[in-house]
Coordinates of C-alpha atoms in Angstrom, one line a residue:
M7 CA -16.5 -12.7 -44.9
K8 CA -16.6 -8.6 -44.1
T9 CA -13.6 -7.5 -42.7
L10 CA -12.5 -3.7 -41.0
E11 CA -11.2 -2.1 -44.4
M12 CA -7.2 -1.6 -42.9
G13 CA -6.7 2.3 -45.6
D14 CA -3.3 4.3 -44.2
G15 CA -2.8 7.3 -42.1
W16 CA 0.1 10.2 -41.8
W17 CA 0.1 10.8 -37.8
G18 CA 3.4 13.2 -38.1
S19 CA 3.2 16.7 -37.7
G20 CA 3.0 18.6 -40.2
V21 CA 1.6 17.2 -44.4
R22 CA 2.7 14.3 -45.0
S23 CA 5.4 14.8 -47.8
S24 CA 5.1 12.5 -51.4
R25 CA 8.7 12.6 -51.5
D26 CA 9.7 11.5 -48.5
K27 CA 9.8 7.7 -47.6
E28 CA 9.5 6.5 -44.4
D29 CA 12.7 5.5 -42.6
E30 CA 11.8 1.4 -42.2
G31 CA 14.7 0.4 -39.6
I32 CA 14.3 -0.7 -36.2
R33 CA 16.4 1.4 -33.6
P34 CA 17.3 -0.2 -30.2
F35 CA 16.0 1.8 -27.9
Q36 CA 16.9 2.3 -24.1
V37 CA 15.0 4.1 -21.1
K38 CA 17.7 6.8 -19.9
T39 CA 16.5 9.6 -16.9
S40 CA 18.9 12.7 -16.7
E41 CA 20.0 14.0 -13.0
K42 CA 18.1 16.6 -13.9
E43 CA 14.5 15.4 -13.7
I44 CA 14.6 13.8 -10.8
Q45 CA 15.7 16.9 -8.9
D46 CA 13.5 18.2 -10.3
L47 CA 10.7 15.4 -9.7
Y48 CA 11.9 15.4 -6.2
Q49 CA 11.2 19.5 -6.3
R50 CA 7.8 19.3 -7.6
L51 CA 6.9 16.0 -5.0
D52 CA 8.2 17.8 -2.0
Q53 CA 5.8 20.7 -2.9
A54 CA 2.9 19.6 -2.8
R55 CA 0.0 20.2 -1.0
Y56 CA -2.5 18.0 0.4
T57 CA -6.6 18.8 1.1
P58 CA -7.4 16.5 4.7
P59 CA -9.9 13.5 3.4
L60 CA -13.4 13.6 4.7
E61 CA -13.2 11.2 7.7
G62 CA -13.9 7.2 7.3
S63 CA -14.4 8.2 3.5
A64 CA -11.2 5.4 3.0
F65 CA -11.2 5.9 -1.0
N66 CA -14.4 6.2 -1.3
Y67 CA -14.1 9.6 -2.5
G68 CA -10.8 8.8 -4.9
F69 CA -7.2 8.8 -4.1
N70 CA -7.2 9.0 0.0
S71 CA -4.2 12.0 1.3
N72 CA -3.2 10.2 4.2
Y73 CA -2.2 7.4 2.4
L74 CA -1.5 9.3 0.2
Q75 CA 1.5 11.5 1.9
R76 CA 3.2 8.1 2.4
V77 CA 3.1 7.4 -0.7
I78 CA 4.9 10.0 -1.8
S79 CA 7.3 10.0 0.8
Y80 CA 7.7 6.1 -0.2
W81 CA 8.6 8.0 -3.3
R82 CA 11.0 10.2 -2.7
N83 CA 12.7 8.7 -0.1
Q84 CA 13.3 4.7 -1.0
F85 CA 12.4 4.3 -4.1
D86 CA 15.3 3.8 -6.7
W87 CA 14.1 4.5 -10.1
Q88 CA 17.6 3.8 -11.5
K89 CA 17.4 0.5 -9.9
H90 CA 14.4 0.2 -12.0
V91 CA 15.6 1.2 -15.4
K92 CA 18.2 -1.5 -14.9
I93 CA 15.1 -3.6 -14.8
L94 CA 13.1 -1.8 -17.7
N95 CA 15.8 -2.2 -20.3
Q96 CA 16.3 -5.7 -19.3
Y97 CA 14.3 -6.9 -22.1
P98 CA 15.7 -5.3 -25.5
H99 CA 13.7 -2.3 -26.6
Y100 CA 13.7 -0.8 -29.5
K101 CA 11.9 2.4 -31.8
T102 CA 10.9 2.1 -35.5
T103 CA 8.5 4.8 -37.7
I104 CA 5.4 4.2 -39.2
E105 CA 2.9 6.8 -40.7
G106 CA 5.4 9.4 -39.5
I107 CA 5.9 8.8 -35.9
E108 CA 7.6 6.6 -34.0
I109 CA 6.3 3.4 -32.3
H110 CA 8.4 1.9 -29.3
F111 CA 8.2 -1.7 -28.6
I112 CA 10.0 -5.1 -27.0
H113 CA 10.3 -7.7 -27.8
V114 CA 11.4 -11.1 -26.1
K115 CA 12.8 -14.2 -27.6
P116 CA 13.6 -17.3 -25.9
S117 CA 16.1 -17.9 -24.3
R118 CA 16.9 -21.6 -24.3
N119 CA 16.8 -23.7 -27.5
L120 CA 13.3 -25.1 -28.2
R121 CA 15.2 -28.4 -29.5
G122 CA 13.7 -27.4 -33.0
L123 CA 10.3 -25.8 -31.1
A124 CA 9.5 -23.2 -32.8
A125 CA 8.0 -20.3 -30.9
K126 CA 4.8 -18.2 -31.3
P127 CA 4.9 -15.0 -31.9
L128 CA 2.8 -13.1 -29.7
L129 CA 1.6 -9.4 -29.6
M130 CA 0.5 -8.0 -26.6
V131 CA -0.8 -4.7 -26.0
H132 CA -1.7 -3.1 -23.0
G133 CA -4.8 -0.5 -21.9
W134 CA -5.1 2.7 -19.9
P135 CA -3.3 3.8 -17.3
G136 CA -1.1 1.3 -17.6
S137 CA 1.9 0.0 -20.5
F138 CA 4.6 -1.8 -20.7
Y139 CA 5.6 -2.5 -17.8
E140 CA 2.5 -4.4 -16.7
F141 CA 3.5 -7.6 -18.9
Y142 CA 7.0 -7.8 -17.8
K143 CA 5.7 -10.2 -14.6
I144 CA 3.9 -13.2 -17.6
I145 CA 6.8 -13.0 -20.0
P146 CA 9.9 -14.8 -18.5
L147 CA 6.3 -17.0 -17.8
L148 CA 5.8 -16.9 -21.6
T149 CA 9.4 -17.6 -23.1
D150 CA 10.4 -20.0 -20.8
P151 CA 7.4 -22.4 -18.8
V152 CA 10.2 -24.8 -18.1
G153 CA 12.0 -22.4 -16.4
H154 CA 9.5 -21.0 -14.4
R155 CA 7.9 -24.6 -13.6
L156 CA 4.6 -24.1 -15.4
S157 CA 4.7 -26.9 -17.9
D158 CA 6.5 -29.2 -20.5
E159 CA 7.9 -26.7 -23.3
D160 CA 5.5 -27.8 -26.1
I161 CA 4.1 -24.1 -26.3
V162 CA 6.8 -21.4 -26.5
F163 CA 6.0 -18.1 -27.4
E164 CA 8.2 -14.7 -29.0
V165 CA 6.5 -12.0 -27.1
I166 CA 6.6 -7.8 -29.4
C167 CA 4.3 -5.3 -25.9
P168 CA 4.3 -2.1 -27.6
S169 CA 3.2 0.9 -26.7
I170 CA 0.6 2.8 -27.9
P171 CA 1.4 6.4 -29.6
G172 CA 0.8 8.9 -26.6
Y173 CA 1.6 6.3 -24.1
G174 CA 4.5 5.9 -22.5
F175 CA 8.0 6.3 -25.2
S176 CA 5.8 5.7 -28.9
E177 CA 5.5 9.3 -30.4
A178 CA 2.1 10.7 -29.8
P179 CA -0.1 11.4 -33.1
H180 CA 0.2 14.9 -34.1
Q181 CA -3.4 14.8 -36.2
Q182 CA -6.7 14.8 -34.9
G183 CA -8.6 11.0 -35.4
F184 CA -6.2 8.8 -34.1
D185 CA -8.2 5.6 -32.5
T186 CA -8.5 2.1 -32.3
I187 CA -8.4 0.9 -36.2
A188 CA -5.1 2.9 -37.0
C189 CA -3.4 2.0 -34.0
A190 CA -4.6 -1.8 -35.6
R191 CA -3.6 -0.6 -38.9
I192 CA 0.1 -0.2 -37.3
F193 CA 0.3 -2.3 -35.3
H194 CA -0.4 -4.6 -38.6
K195 CA 2.6 -2.9 -39.7
L196 CA 5.0 -3.4 -37.4
M197 CA 5.1 -7.2 -36.9
Q198 CA 4.5 -7.5 -40.4
R199 CA 8.0 -4.7 -40.2
L200 CA 9.0 -7.7 -38.0
G201 CA 9.3 -10.9 -40.4
F202 CA 5.8 -12.2 -39.2
Q203 CA 2.9 -13.2 -41.9
E204 CA 0.9 -14.8 -38.7
Y205 CA 1.0 -14.4 -35.8
Y206 CA -0.9 -14.9 -31.9
V207 CA -2.3 -10.7 -30.4
Q208 CA -4.0 -10.6 -27.0
G209 CA -5.4 -7.5 -25.1
G210 CA -7.7 -6.2 -22.0
D211 CA -8.4 -2.6 -21.4
W212 CA -7.7 -0.5 -24.8
G213 CA -5.3 -3.7 -26.3
S214 CA -8.8 -5.4 -25.9
R215 CA -10.1 -3.5 -28.8
I216 CA -6.8 -2.8 -30.6
T217 CA -6.2 -6.4 -31.1
T218 CA -10.0 -7.2 -32.0
N219 CA -9.5 -4.8 -34.9
M220 CA -6.3 -6.4 -35.8
A221 CA -8.3 -9.4 -36.4
Q222 CA -11.4 -7.7 -38.1
M223 CA -8.6 -5.9 -40.7
L224 CA -6.6 -9.2 -41.1
P225 CA -8.6 -12.2 -40.1
K226 CA -6.3 -14.2 -42.0
S227 CA -2.2 -13.0 -40.0
V228 CA -4.5 -13.4 -36.9
K229 CA -3.8 -16.9 -36.0
G230 CA -5.9 -16.8 -33.0
L231 CA -6.9 -13.7 -30.4
H232 CA -7.1 -14.1 -26.5
L233 CA -9.1 -11.5 -24.5
N234 CA -9.2 -10.4 -21.2
F235 CA -11.8 -7.7 -21.5
V236 CA -14.6 -7.7 -24.4
F237 CA -16.2 -5.2 -25.3
V238 CA -19.4 -6.0 -27.1
P239 CA -21.5 -2.6 -28.4
R240 CA -25.4 -3.9 -27.9
I241 CA -26.3 -7.5 -26.5
G242 CA -29.5 -7.1 -28.7
W243 CA -32.9 -8.7 -27.3
S244 CA -32.3 -11.8 -26.2
G245 CA -29.6 -10.3 -24.1
F246 CA -32.0 -7.9 -22.7
V247 CA -34.9 -11.4 -21.8
S248 CA -31.2 -12.6 -20.0
L249 CA -30.8 -9.7 -18.0
M250 CA -34.7 -10.3 -17.3
L251 CA -35.1 -13.9 -16.5
G252 CA -31.7 -14.9 -15.9
A253 CA -31.3 -14.3 -12.1
Y254 CA -33.8 -16.9 -12.1
V255 CA -34.1 -19.5 -14.6
P256 CA -30.0 -18.4 -15.8
W257 CA -29.6 -21.8 -18.1
L258 CA -32.8 -21.2 -19.7
V259 CA -31.2 -18.2 -21.5
G260 CA -27.8 -19.2 -21.9
L261 CA -26.3 -18.0 -18.9
T262 CA -24.4 -20.1 -16.7
R263 CA -24.7 -20.4 -12.5
E264 CA -21.4 -18.5 -13.0
D265 CA -23.1 -15.9 -15.0
S266 CA -25.3 -15.1 -12.7
R267 CA -22.7 -14.8 -10.3
R268 CA -21.1 -11.7 -11.8
L269 CA -24.2 -10.7 -13.4
F270 CA -26.8 -9.7 -10.6
P271 CA -27.8 -7.5 -8.9
Y272 CA -27.0 -6.3 -12.8
F273 CA -28.0 -2.5 -11.7
R274 CA -25.5 -2.6 -8.8
K275 CA -23.3 -4.4 -10.5
H276 CA -23.2 -3.1 -14.2
I277 CA -24.7 0.4 -13.4
Y278 CA -24.3 1.9 -10.6
D279 CA -20.9 0.2 -9.8
L280 CA -19.9 1.8 -13.3
L281 CA -21.5 4.7 -12.3
R282 CA -19.1 5.4 -9.5
E283 CA -15.6 4.0 -11.7
S284 CA -15.9 5.6 -15.0
G285 CA -16.3 9.2 -14.5
Y286 CA -12.5 9.4 -15.3
M287 CA -14.0 8.3 -18.5
H288 CA -16.0 11.0 -19.6
I289 CA -14.2 13.8 -19.0
Q290 CA -11.0 12.3 -20.8
A291 CA -13.8 11.5 -23.9
T292 CA -14.6 15.5 -23.9
K293 CA -11.6 17.9 -22.2
P294 CA -8.4 15.8 -21.1
D295 CA -7.0 18.2 -22.0
T296 CA -7.6 20.0 -19.3
V297 CA -6.9 18.1 -16.9
G298 CA -4.1 16.8 -18.5
C299 CA -2.2 20.4 -17.4
G300 CA -3.0 19.6 -14.0
L301 CA -1.3 15.9 -14.4
N302 CA 1.1 16.4 -16.2
N303 CA 2.1 19.5 -13.9
S304 CA 1.9 17.2 -10.5
P305 CA 3.8 14.2 -10.5
V306 CA 1.6 13.5 -7.3
G307 CA -1.7 14.7 -8.4
L308 CA -0.5 12.0 -11.4
A309 CA -0.2 8.7 -9.1
A310 CA -3.3 9.8 -7.7
Y311 CA -5.0 9.7 -10.8
I312 CA -2.9 6.6 -12.0
L313 CA -3.4 4.9 -8.8
E314 CA -6.3 5.2 -7.4
K315 CA -7.4 3.0 -10.7
F316 CA -4.9 0.1 -9.4
S317 CA -7.3 0.0 -6.2
T318 CA -10.4 -0.1 -7.4
W319 CA -9.9 -1.7 -11.0
T320 CA -8.4 -4.6 -9.5
D321 CA -10.7 -4.9 -6.5
K322 CA -14.2 -2.7 -6.3
S323 CA -14.3 -3.8 -2.5
F324 CA -10.5 -1.8 -2.6
R325 CA -12.3 0.8 -2.4
N326 CA -13.5 0.8 1.3
L327 CA -10.2 0.0 2.9
D328 CA -7.9 3.5 3.7
N329 CA -5.0 2.8 1.9
G330 CA -6.7 1.8 -1.4
G331 CA -5.8 -2.6 -0.5
L332 CA -3.3 -1.2 -2.8
E333 CA -0.5 -3.3 -1.4
R334 CA -2.6 -5.9 -1.5
K335 CA -1.6 -7.0 -5.2
Y336 CA 1.3 -4.4 -6.0
S337 CA 4.4 -3.5 -4.5
L338 CA 4.8 0.5 -4.7
D339 CA 8.2 -0.4 -6.5
E340 CA 6.2 -1.8 -9.7
L341 CA 3.3 0.4 -9.4
L342 CA 5.6 4.3 -9.1
T343 CA 7.6 2.8 -11.4
N344 CA 4.1 3.0 -14.3
V345 CA 4.2 6.1 -12.8
M346 CA 7.0 6.8 -13.5
I347 CA 6.4 5.3 -17.9
Y348 CA 3.9 8.4 -18.0
W349 CA 5.7 11.3 -16.1
V350 CA 9.4 10.8 -18.0
S351 CA 7.3 10.5 -20.9
S352 CA 5.3 13.4 -20.4
S353 CA 2.4 11.5 -22.1
I354 CA -0.8 11.8 -19.8
V355 CA -2.1 14.3 -21.6
S356 CA -2.1 11.9 -25.4
S357 CA -2.9 8.8 -23.5
M358 CA -6.1 10.4 -22.4
R359 CA -6.8 11.8 -25.7
F360 CA -7.2 8.2 -27.0
Y361 CA -10.5 7.7 -25.3
K362 CA -11.4 11.2 -26.9
E363 CA -11.1 9.8 -30.0
N364 CA -12.5 6.9 -30.0
F365 CA -15.3 8.4 -28.0
S366 CA -16.2 10.8 -30.6
Q367 CA -19.2 8.7 -32.2
N368 CA -21.1 6.4 -30.4
P369 CA -19.3 3.0 -30.4
A370 CA -22.1 1.2 -31.5
S371 CA -22.2 3.1 -34.8
A372 CA -18.0 3.3 -35.4
P373 CA -16.8 1.4 -38.4
D374 CA -15.5 -2.1 -36.1
A375 CA -19.2 -2.3 -34.1
R376 CA -21.1 -4.7 -37.0
I377 CA -17.8 -6.3 -38.0
D378 CA -18.0 -10.4 -37.1
V379 CA -14.9 -11.6 -35.4
Y380 CA -13.6 -15.5 -36.9
V381 CA -10.6 -15.6 -35.6
P382 CA -10.3 -18.0 -33.4
T383 CA -11.0 -16.1 -29.9
G384 CA -9.5 -16.9 -26.0
V385 CA -12.2 -15.3 -23.4
A386 CA -10.4 -14.7 -19.7
A387 CA -13.2 -13.4 -17.2
F388 CA -12.2 -12.5 -14.4
P389 CA -14.2 -12.1 -11.5
S390 CA -13.3 -8.5 -10.3
E391 CA -13.2 -6.8 -13.8
L392 CA -15.3 -3.9 -14.4
T393 CA -17.7 -5.8 -16.1
H394 CA -18.7 -8.7 -16.7
T395 CA -19.5 -10.5 -20.2
P396 CA -21.1 -13.8 -20.9
R397 CA -19.6 -16.4 -23.7
S398 CA -23.5 -16.5 -24.6
W399 CA -23.3 -12.6 -25.1
A400 CA -19.6 -12.2 -26.2
K401 CA -20.5 -14.6 -29.5
K402 CA -23.4 -12.4 -30.6
K403 CA -19.5 -10.8 -31.8
F404 CA -17.0 -13.5 -31.4
K405 CA -18.3 -16.3 -34.0
N406 CA -15.2 -18.6 -33.2
I407 CA -14.9 -18.5 -29.4
V408 CA -12.4 -21.7 -28.7
T409 CA -12.3 -20.9 -25.5
Y410 CA -13.8 -20.1 -22.2
S411 CA -12.5 -19.5 -19.0
Y412 CA -13.9 -18.4 -15.2
M413 CA -10.6 -16.8 -14.2
P414 CA -10.8 -18.2 -10.0
R415 CA -9.7 -14.6 -9.2
G416 CA -8.0 -11.2 -10.4
G417 CA -9.2 -8.1 -11.9
H418 CA -8.2 -5.1 -14.5
F419 CA -5.2 -5.5 -14.9
A420 CA -5.0 -9.6 -15.3
A421 CA -0.3 -9.8 -16.4
F422 CA 0.0 -7.5 -13.6
E423 CA -2.2 -8.1 -10.7
E424 CA -2.1 -12.3 -11.8
P425 CA 0.7 -13.6 -14.7
E426 CA 0.3 -17.1 -13.8
L427 CA -3.3 -17.7 -14.3
L428 CA -3.4 -15.4 -17.4
A429 CA 0.1 -17.4 -18.9
Q430 CA -1.7 -20.9 -18.0
D431 CA -4.7 -19.7 -20.2
I432 CA -2.4 -18.0 -22.6
R433 CA -1.2 -21.3 -23.3
Q434 CA -4.0 -23.2 -23.3
F435 CA -5.7 -21.2 -25.9
V436 CA -2.8 -21.3 -28.0
R437 CA -2.4 -25.4 -27.8
K438 CA -6.4 -26.0 -29.1
V439 CA -6.3 -23.3 -31.8
E440 CA -3.0 -25.0 -32.8
H441 CA -4.8 -28.6 -33.1
L442 CA -7.7 -27.4 -34.7

């Protein structure tokens, strides 16, 4: 079985010294913000300038500035950051130094006596513009399913949620070239440092590619891979044929009726809609520091840039609503907590650079593109995800798909939006893997 070379790296400042041994200690960490930082934020919010939206434009031109003013007013006058700092700190936070940079993570163990049942270690990886906070609603469902009336206590997890380097409270790489493969290696080292030899991994967005790389790199360590977003760099000739015929005779080309419903009309759903939603990607994959200057300086700009994704990536139809449908699936407190993680850590620029590092070469020719995944894999396909990948396409890369679920509702931020659905699917997948 061909595997992805693990290699090694150094992302600290300057040249790595051969004399210095890396501190492998794991240090407790807490989220803290000074009053000076809060007053600086308030001053910037008070001085914001707004451009009136075009009449009837809703979210079709981006974040509607009329609704933005309501969000900023709530942020300035009602949002209680210190209350949410306590919520963030309800789970144990830690930092450890790997390859020259500090890696932040939360590590949550089951609170109940498992009566001899071993908790399954599960690494969950976020994407952009999310954070470790996306998993706060799903963590208790995985670590204490009985307490939340999900099911019998046959599958219980010990959950580790790291921040991708350059995101939130993980230190940003100081060197060029930090991509998903480097991140996968660092997260393997993190799990090994925590004492785990085998573990499950789960991800969406960048987390999907990072955890896939982890499965390609050390398949003996990854007991199972669960994804709610699937990267398939090429679909091949058979995929092209399925696009030509799938709308008419899906069963003839390996598609289900549900695949057909989600895929077609293909140009509108997967070309035109993606073009409408991917402008940010072109900027971040080429000149992230330029636009980052403004976002790192303006909390209003940062909020608009981040929260717009939580609108249209949750449901594309929300772009036709004046408020972007943001409060249909999330509370402003939840959304602003995620924004605050980017603001207080000053991490928006380094998070955007991750696109530049990963798209500096053609993804189809990247080292991981031609390496198949043989680790048991589960896929949760949410209907409002940015793209749909049928099982027949996913099988070209993921050779051991154990479960493939058409989820009844939900979009790109699955753990944040539909934690119960995602938790149930993860448990179903792991249960199957455990009985293989």
